[in-house]
Coordinates of C-alpha atoms in Angstrom, one line a residue:
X1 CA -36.4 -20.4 -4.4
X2 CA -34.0 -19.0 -2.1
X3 CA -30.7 -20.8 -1.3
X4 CA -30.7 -20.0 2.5
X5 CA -33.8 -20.7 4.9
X6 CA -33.1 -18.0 7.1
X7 CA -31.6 -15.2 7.4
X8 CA -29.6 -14.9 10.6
X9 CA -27.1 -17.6 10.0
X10 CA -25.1 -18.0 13.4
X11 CA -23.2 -18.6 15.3
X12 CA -25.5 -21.1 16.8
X13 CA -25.0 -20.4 20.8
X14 CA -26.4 -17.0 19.8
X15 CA -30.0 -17.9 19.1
X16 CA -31.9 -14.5 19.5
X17 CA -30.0 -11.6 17.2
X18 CA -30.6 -8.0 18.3
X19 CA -33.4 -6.5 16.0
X20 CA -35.9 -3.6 15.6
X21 CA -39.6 -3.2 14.8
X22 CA -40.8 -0.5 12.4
X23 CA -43.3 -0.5 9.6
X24 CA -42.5 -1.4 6.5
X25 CA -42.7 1.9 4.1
X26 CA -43.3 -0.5 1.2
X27 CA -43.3 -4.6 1.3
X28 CA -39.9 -6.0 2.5
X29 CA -38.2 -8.9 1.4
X30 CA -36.2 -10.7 3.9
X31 CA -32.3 -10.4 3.2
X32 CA -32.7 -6.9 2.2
X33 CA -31.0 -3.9 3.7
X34 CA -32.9 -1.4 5.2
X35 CA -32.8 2.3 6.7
X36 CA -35.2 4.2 9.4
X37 CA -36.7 7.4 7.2
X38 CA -39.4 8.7 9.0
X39 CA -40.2 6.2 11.3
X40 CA -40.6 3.5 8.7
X41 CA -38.4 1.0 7.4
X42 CA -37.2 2.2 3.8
X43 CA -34.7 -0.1 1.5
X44 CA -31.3 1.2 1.7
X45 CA -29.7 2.1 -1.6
X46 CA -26.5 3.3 -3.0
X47 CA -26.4 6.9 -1.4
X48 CA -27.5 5.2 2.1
X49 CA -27.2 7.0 5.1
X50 CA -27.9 5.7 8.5
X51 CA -27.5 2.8 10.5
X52 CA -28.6 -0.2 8.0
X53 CA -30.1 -3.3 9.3
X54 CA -31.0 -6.6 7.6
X55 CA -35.2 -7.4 6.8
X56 CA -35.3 -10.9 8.9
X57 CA -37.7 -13.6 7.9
X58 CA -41.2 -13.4 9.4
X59 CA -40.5 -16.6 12.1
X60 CA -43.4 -15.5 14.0
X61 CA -45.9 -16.1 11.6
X62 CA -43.8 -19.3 10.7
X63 CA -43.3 -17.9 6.7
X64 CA -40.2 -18.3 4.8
X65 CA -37.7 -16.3 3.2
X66 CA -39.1 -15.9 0.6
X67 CA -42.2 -14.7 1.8
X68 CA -42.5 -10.5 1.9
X69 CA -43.7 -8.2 5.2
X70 CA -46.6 -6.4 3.8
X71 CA -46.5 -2.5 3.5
X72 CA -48.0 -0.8 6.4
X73 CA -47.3 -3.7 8.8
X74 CA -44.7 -4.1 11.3
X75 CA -41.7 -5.4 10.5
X76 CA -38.3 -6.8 12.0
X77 CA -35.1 -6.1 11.2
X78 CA -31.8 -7.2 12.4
X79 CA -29.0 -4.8 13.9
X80 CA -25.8 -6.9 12.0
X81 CA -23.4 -7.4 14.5
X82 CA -20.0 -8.2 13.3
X83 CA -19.6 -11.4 14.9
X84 CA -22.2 -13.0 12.9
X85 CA -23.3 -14.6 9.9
X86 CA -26.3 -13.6 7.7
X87 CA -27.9 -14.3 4.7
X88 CA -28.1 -11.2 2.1
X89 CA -29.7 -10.6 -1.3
X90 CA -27.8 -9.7 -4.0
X91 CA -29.1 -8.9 -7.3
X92 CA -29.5 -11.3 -10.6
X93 CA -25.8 -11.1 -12.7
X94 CA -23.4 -10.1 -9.5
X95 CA -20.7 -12.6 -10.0
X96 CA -18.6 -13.2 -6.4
X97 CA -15.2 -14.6 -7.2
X98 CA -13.5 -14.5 -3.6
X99 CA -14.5 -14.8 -0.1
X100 CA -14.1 -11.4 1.7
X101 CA -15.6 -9.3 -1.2
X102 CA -16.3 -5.9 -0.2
X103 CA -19.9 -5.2 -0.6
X104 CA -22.1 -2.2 -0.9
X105 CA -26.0 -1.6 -0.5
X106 CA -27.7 -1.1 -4.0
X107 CA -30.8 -0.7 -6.0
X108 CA -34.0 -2.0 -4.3
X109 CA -32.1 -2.9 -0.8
X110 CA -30.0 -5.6 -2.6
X111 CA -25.8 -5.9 -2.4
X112 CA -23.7 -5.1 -4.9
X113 CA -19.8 -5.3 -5.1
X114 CA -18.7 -2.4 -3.8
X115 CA -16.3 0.4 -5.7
X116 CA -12.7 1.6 -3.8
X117 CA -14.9 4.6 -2.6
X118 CA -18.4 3.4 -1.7
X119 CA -19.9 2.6 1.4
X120 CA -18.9 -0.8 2.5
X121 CA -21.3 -3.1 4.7
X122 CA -20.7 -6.6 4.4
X123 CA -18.2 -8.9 3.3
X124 CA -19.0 -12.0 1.2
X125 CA -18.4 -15.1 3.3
X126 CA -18.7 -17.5 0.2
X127 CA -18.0 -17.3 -3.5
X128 CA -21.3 -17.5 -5.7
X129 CA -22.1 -16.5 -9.4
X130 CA -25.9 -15.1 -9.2
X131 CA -26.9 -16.0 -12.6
X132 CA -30.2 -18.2 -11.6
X133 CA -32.4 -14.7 -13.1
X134 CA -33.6 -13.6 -9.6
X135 CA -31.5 -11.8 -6.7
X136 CA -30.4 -15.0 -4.1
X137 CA -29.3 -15.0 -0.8
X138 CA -25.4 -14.6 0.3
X139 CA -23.6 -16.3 3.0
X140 CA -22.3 -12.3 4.6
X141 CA -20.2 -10.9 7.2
X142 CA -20.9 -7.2 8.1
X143 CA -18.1 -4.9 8.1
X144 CA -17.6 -4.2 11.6
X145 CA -19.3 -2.1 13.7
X146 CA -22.9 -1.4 11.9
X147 CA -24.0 1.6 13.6
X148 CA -24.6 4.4 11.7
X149 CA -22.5 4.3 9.1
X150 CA -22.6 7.3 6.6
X151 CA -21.6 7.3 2.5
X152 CA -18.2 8.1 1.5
X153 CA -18.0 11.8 0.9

């Protein structure tokens, strides 16, 4: 069970974040980072490049976080404005010890702490120790402005 039930977390007077419709390439998980490739929404990884957005929960068919956007169907995906908070996945054994922790897409869409040279997209807004056995969500901040960022060369 997830540890957030939603994924755009606020501020509150901004109720309607900007997003984008695509299909899903394969099925999505809300919280996870995504790329365009092809017209399709792809799960970022750790040699992303392109703008990356976050997988929102499916609110218009009222299912949870938890709950996946099937391949071949349209998904949304939110364009992370610095500003704002949002709820992340991050993979089972990633152990946050500080608020502000620099963090990088990985495997299957998920964050991972990020190295001095990698691509940086978020910052932790909360300390958390994933070891429940399953990725959970993470109270994020993106690192500033999300549009089209490229790897580190």
């Amino acid at each position: 069970m997830a540890r957030f039930n939603k994924i755009f977390l606020g501020p509150v007077d901004k109720t309607c974040p900007q997003v984008r419709e695509a299909d899903a390439s394969v099925a999505l998980k809300p919280g996870r980072l995504v790329v365009m490739s092809s017209g399709e929404f792809a799960l970022a990884g750790a040699a992303t490049i392109g703008q990356v957005l976050l997988v929102q929960d499916n609110y218009l068919a009222m299912k949870g976080v938890d709950d996946d956007w099937a391949a071949g169907n349209t998904a949304v995906a939110i364009e992370m404005q610095s500003d704002e908070l949002y709820a992340a996945r991050i993979a089972n054994g990633v152990n946050i010890t500080a608020k502000g922790t620099a963090l990088t897409p990985a495997a299957n869409g998920t964050l991972a702490i990020a190295s001095t040279s990698g691509l940086v997209v978020a910052y932790s807004d909360e300390i958390y120790n994933n070891n429940s056995g399953s990725e959970q969500l993470l109270r994020v901040r993106p690192a500033g402005s999300q549009s089209y960022l490229s790897a580190a060369v």
